[in-house]
Tab-separated table of C-alpha atoms and ligand atoms in Angstrom:
chain	number	residue	atom	x	y	z
A	33	MET	CA	1.573	-57.349	35.244
A	34	CYS	CA	3.614	-58.823	32.381
A	35	ILE	CA	2.611	-57.801	28.870
A	36	LEU	CA	4.227	-58.146	25.466
A	37	GLU	CA	5.440	-54.673	24.563
A	38	ILE	CA	5.586	-53.705	20.898
A	39	PHE	CA	8.571	-51.705	19.666
A	40	LEU	CA	9.070	-50.370	16.156
A	41	ASP	CA	12.325	-51.307	14.422
A	42	SER	CA	12.845	-48.204	12.309
A	43	ALA	CA	14.905	-45.065	11.816
A	44	CYS	CA	12.290	-43.396	9.608
A	45	PRO	CA	10.726	-40.388	11.414
A	46	LEU	CA	7.482	-40.661	9.438
A	47	GLU	CA	7.055	-44.392	10.177
A	48	ILE	CA	7.850	-43.792	13.844
A	49	MET	CA	5.324	-40.939	14.131
A	50	GLU	CA	2.625	-43.023	12.431
A	51	GLY	CA	3.378	-45.979	14.710
A	52	LEU	CA	3.320	-43.919	17.897
A	53	LYS	CA	-0.006	-42.365	16.881
A	54	THR	CA	-1.677	-45.809	17.033
A	55	GLY	CA	-0.993	-45.993	20.779
A	56	PHE	CA	0.354	-49.565	20.514
A	57	ILE	CA	4.050	-48.744	20.167
A	58	SER	CA	5.935	-48.273	23.434
A	59	GLY	CA	9.512	-48.019	22.146
A	60	VAL	CA	11.783	-47.840	19.103
A	61	THR	CA	14.916	-49.716	18.057
A	62	THR	CA	17.339	-48.511	15.385
A	63	ASN	CA	20.476	-50.024	13.931
A	64	PRO	CA	23.226	-48.813	11.576
A	65	SER	CA	21.617	-50.510	8.529
A	66	LEU	CA	18.293	-48.760	9.169
A	67	LEU	CA	20.084	-45.427	9.641
A	68	ALA	CA	22.029	-45.911	6.407
A	69	HIS	CA	18.690	-45.973	4.551
A	70	MET	CA	17.832	-42.487	5.758
A	71	LYS	CA	19.794	-40.821	2.966
A	72	GLU	CA	18.284	-37.346	3.350
A	73	ARG	CA	19.929	-36.812	6.737
A	74	ASP	CA	22.898	-34.429	6.667
A	75	ASN	CA	24.482	-34.927	10.090
A	76	ILE	CA	23.965	-38.247	11.863
A	77	TRP	CA	24.095	-36.761	15.379
A	78	THR	CA	21.571	-34.012	14.565
A	79	PHE	CA	19.330	-36.642	12.978
A	80	LEU	CA	19.602	-38.966	16.000
A	81	ARG	CA	18.910	-36.105	18.420
A	82	SER	CA	15.691	-35.241	16.616
A	83	LEU	CA	14.647	-38.942	16.564
A	84	CYS	CA	15.112	-39.031	20.362
A	85	THR	CA	13.013	-35.899	20.824
A	86	GLU	CA	10.269	-37.209	18.540
A	87	THR	CA	10.016	-40.526	20.393
A	88	LEU	CA	9.932	-39.056	23.927
A	89	PRO	CA	8.991	-40.409	26.472
A	90	HIS	CA	9.409	-43.848	24.860
A	91	PRO	CA	12.782	-45.624	24.936
A	92	ILE	CA	14.805	-45.531	21.718
A	93	SER	CA	17.813	-47.829	21.213
A	94	ILE	CA	20.785	-46.319	19.414
A	95	GLU	CA	23.707	-48.525	18.533
A	96	VAL	CA	27.420	-47.789	18.851
A	97	MET	CA	29.243	-47.979	15.540
A	98	CYS	CA	32.591	-49.398	16.648
A	99	GLU	CA	34.048	-52.533	18.257
A	100	ASP	CA	36.970	-51.296	20.330
A	101	GLU	CA	36.095	-51.041	24.045
A	102	ALA	CA	37.554	-47.567	24.668
A	103	GLU	CA	35.957	-46.215	21.520
A	104	MET	CA	32.659	-47.878	22.471
A	105	MET	CA	32.802	-46.238	25.888
A	106	GLU	CA	33.375	-42.829	24.293
A	107	GLN	CA	30.618	-43.272	21.717
A	108	SER	CA	28.191	-44.525	24.386
A	109	GLN	CA	28.675	-41.304	26.382
A	110	LYS	CA	27.910	-39.301	23.243
A	111	ILE	CA	24.795	-41.417	22.547
A	112	CYS	CA	23.602	-40.938	26.150
A	113	ARG	CA	23.662	-37.168	25.709
A	114	LEU	CA	21.169	-37.383	22.799
A	115	GLY	CA	18.160	-37.582	25.097
A	116	SER	CA	16.750	-38.847	28.367
A	117	ASN	CA	14.954	-41.720	26.600
A	118	VAL	CA	18.107	-43.172	25.021
A	119	VAL	CA	18.993	-46.838	25.416
A	120	VAL	CA	22.580	-47.550	24.353
A	121	LYS	CA	22.739	-50.535	22.024
A	122	LEU	CA	25.911	-52.588	22.376
A	123	PRO	CA	27.056	-55.723	20.561
A	124	LEU	CA	27.237	-59.022	22.421
A	125	THR	CA	31.042	-59.165	22.622
A	126	LEU	CA	33.357	-59.083	25.629
A	127	ALA	CA	34.032	-55.385	24.961
A	128	GLY	CA	30.283	-54.704	24.608
A	129	LEU	CA	29.513	-56.500	27.880
A	130	ASN	CA	32.258	-54.623	29.748
A	131	VAL	CA	30.824	-51.324	28.540
A	132	CYS	CA	27.324	-52.603	29.426
A	133	ARG	CA	28.353	-53.345	33.020
A	134	PHE	CA	29.835	-49.853	33.389
A	135	LEU	CA	26.870	-47.995	31.837
A	136	VAL	CA	24.337	-49.929	33.928
A	137	SER	CA	26.286	-49.055	37.093
A	138	GLU	CA	25.886	-45.398	36.040
A	139	GLY	CA	22.115	-45.831	35.733
A	140	ILE	CA	22.114	-45.889	31.907
A	141	GLN	CA	19.810	-48.246	30.022
A	142	VAL	CA	21.487	-50.751	27.707
A	143	ASN	CA	20.220	-53.018	24.935
A	144	VAL	CA	22.669	-55.853	24.208
A	145	THR	CA	22.163	-56.754	20.582
A	146	LEU	CA	23.110	-59.535	18.145
A	147	CYS	CA	22.315	-62.322	20.607
A	148	PHE	CA	22.109	-65.746	18.960
A	149	SER	CA	22.540	-68.238	21.812
A	150	VAL	CA	21.425	-68.877	25.391
A	151	HIS	CA	24.971	-68.785	26.732
A	152	GLN	CA	25.468	-65.332	25.190
A	153	ALA	CA	22.165	-64.214	26.720
A	154	LEU	CA	23.242	-65.495	30.132
A	155	LEU	CA	26.390	-63.349	30.003
A	156	ALA	CA	24.411	-60.272	28.938
A	157	ALA	CA	21.984	-60.841	31.840
A	158	LYS	CA	24.917	-61.174	34.253
A	159	ALA	CA	26.313	-57.892	32.873
A	160	GLY	CA	22.985	-56.285	33.883
A	161	ALA	CA	21.612	-55.447	30.420
A	162	THR	CA	18.235	-53.709	30.512
A	163	TYR	CA	17.221	-55.418	27.247
A	164	ILE	CA	18.756	-58.403	25.458
A	165	SER	CA	17.926	-58.807	21.763
A	166	PRO	CA	17.836	-62.342	20.359
A	167	PHE	CA	17.621	-62.015	16.542
A	168	VAL	CA	15.107	-64.789	15.967
A	169	GLY	CA	14.357	-63.994	12.316
A	170	ARG	CA	18.026	-64.244	11.372
A	171	LEU	CA	18.285	-67.580	13.217
A	172	GLU	CA	15.207	-68.855	11.398
A	173	ASP	CA	16.691	-67.649	8.052
A	174	TYR	CA	19.706	-69.736	8.973
A	175	GLY	CA	17.570	-72.847	9.600
A	176	GLU	CA	17.823	-72.658	13.412
A	177	ASN	CA	15.029	-72.442	15.964
A	178	GLY	CA	14.766	-68.928	17.357
A	179	TRP	CA	11.787	-69.733	19.591
A	180	ASN	CA	13.690	-72.285	21.678
A	181	LEU	CA	16.264	-69.589	22.317
A	182	ILE	CA	13.617	-67.248	23.724
A	183	SER	CA	11.893	-69.901	25.834
A	184	GLU	CA	15.194	-71.123	27.318
A	185	MET	CA	16.154	-67.514	28.096
A	186	ARG	CA	12.748	-67.105	29.791
A	187	GLN	CA	13.278	-70.210	31.957
A	188	ILE	CA	16.771	-69.143	33.016
A	189	PHE	CA	15.841	-65.507	33.661
A	190	ASP	CA	12.866	-66.584	35.780
A	191	ARG	CA	14.866	-69.187	37.691
A	192	TYR	CA	17.656	-66.763	38.603
A	193	GLN	CA	15.453	-63.675	38.706
A	194	PHE	CA	17.446	-61.757	36.117
A	195	ARG	CA	15.707	-58.481	35.418
A	196	SER	CA	16.865	-58.088	31.802
A	197	LYS	CA	13.963	-57.873	29.354
A	198	ILE	CA	13.906	-60.305	26.450
A	199	LEU	CA	13.512	-58.187	23.318
A	200	ALA	CA	12.640	-60.489	20.417
A	201	ALA	CA	14.169	-58.875	17.331
A	202	SER	CA	14.373	-59.473	13.610
A	203	MET	CA	10.643	-60.238	13.244
A	204	ARG	CA	9.780	-61.219	9.683
A	205	CYS	CA	5.967	-61.607	9.856
A	206	SER	CA	2.968	-61.368	12.185
A	207	ARG	CA	3.279	-65.066	13.103
A	208	HIS	CA	6.736	-64.333	14.526
A	209	VAL	CA	5.152	-61.871	16.954
A	210	VAL	CA	2.782	-64.588	18.171
A	211	GLN	CA	5.670	-67.035	18.534
A	212	ALA	CA	7.670	-64.453	20.488
A	213	ALA	CA	4.725	-64.011	22.875
A	214	LEU	CA	4.229	-67.790	23.263
A	215	ALA	CA	7.939	-68.260	23.982
A	216	GLY	CA	7.798	-65.641	26.742
A	217	ALA	CA	9.459	-62.532	25.261
A	218	ASP	CA	8.886	-59.238	27.108
A	219	VAL	CA	9.120	-57.119	23.980
A	220	ALA	CA	8.919	-57.716	20.232
A	221	THR	CA	10.497	-55.172	17.905
A	222	MET	CA	9.336	-55.179	14.312
A	223	PRO	CA	9.471	-53.212	11.069
A	224	ALA	CA	6.434	-51.052	10.197
A	225	LYS	CA	5.329	-53.634	7.595
A	226	VAL	CA	5.010	-56.381	10.241
A	227	PHE	CA	3.309	-53.999	12.681
A	228	GLN	CA	0.700	-53.183	9.987
A	229	GLU	CA	0.158	-56.929	9.382
A	230	LEU	CA	-0.958	-57.324	13.019
A	231	PHE	CA	-4.160	-55.394	12.298
A	232	HIS	CA	-5.236	-57.416	9.293
A	233	HIS	CA	-6.880	-60.681	8.380
A	234	PRO	CA	-8.515	-61.284	4.963
A	235	LEU	CA	-11.655	-62.597	6.700
A	236	THR	CA	-11.999	-59.345	8.662
A	237	GLU	CA	-11.898	-57.364	5.406
A	238	LYS	CA	-14.261	-59.819	3.688
A	239	GLY	CA	-16.634	-59.770	6.669
A	240	LEU	CA	-16.663	-55.987	6.675
A	241	SER	CA	-17.602	-55.757	3.020
A	242	LEU	CA	-20.359	-58.385	3.451
A	243	PHE	CA	-21.801	-56.462	6.419
A	244	LYS	CA	-21.583	-53.222	4.468
A	245	GLU	CA	-23.480	-54.791	1.570
A	246	ALA	CA	-26.155	-56.177	3.936
A	247	TYR	CA	-26.499	-52.823	5.649
A	248	GLN	CA	-27.065	-51.078	2.316
A	249	ASN	CA	-29.896	-53.525	1.538
A	250	LEU	CA	-31.687	-52.861	4.807
A	251	SER	CA	-34.779	-50.763	4.521
A	252	PHE	CA	-35.753	-48.580	7.492
B	1356	E4P	C1	16.818	-55.044	16.445
B	1356	E4P	O1	17.103	-54.269	17.310
B	1356	E4P	C2	17.383	-55.019	15.087
B	1356	E4P	O2	17.456	-53.683	14.669
B	1356	E4P	C3	16.540	-55.736	14.062
B	1356	E4P	O3	15.433	-56.380	14.593
B	1356	E4P	C4	17.333	-56.505	13.072
B	1356	E4P	O4	16.461	-57.112	12.170
B	1356	E4P	P1	16.923	-57.680	10.753
B	1356	E4P	O5	17.409	-59.072	10.943
B	1356	E4P	O6	15.668	-57.628	9.938
B	1356	E4P	O7	17.978	-56.758	10.212
């Protein structure tokens, strides 16, 4: 059965632990900007290894921090050794797609990131990516329609039976998660703030306090 999976977009161990405890999070995505915020870490590789252990058995995407193909290949091997749940995150460039094709042929999971168009997504699917990440929030910030991108990817992937999962990324608010689901994404990755928003509605909180008040006035 197809369901919308929820991933947490975070490199903060505390946020990740809290998210996993809810039982709704089935994976984690990180990126270099998120990692740069974790100032207390001393060695990046030790930090990443512990993140992988803490998120087991859920997939965690870890991005290469270079653009050259040979260097990317080398860094990907190092990332793979961090844990059995690692998904190597590669940029949507020719070099990234070449490395993707190789890693997938070795049975390694790959998340092709920074996807902004359907033609880019098509190439990533042909390279066998496990996940492809359209950054819908950044497209919307730019005045473009991110939801058309996801629904066109869905149509093409279904028509040609590509197995890559559409991982809607760069979610800015709870409404974006709904739009990702309506457009046919397989996964939505979001910051902890957006994940928390999913649980709330002002009328739920208002309703609760009204019921509490009524309950207190009941006489048994
Ligand atoms: C996804 O894998 C990315 O880490 C993320 O969603 C980017 O989001 P941003 O546009 O908020 O940086």
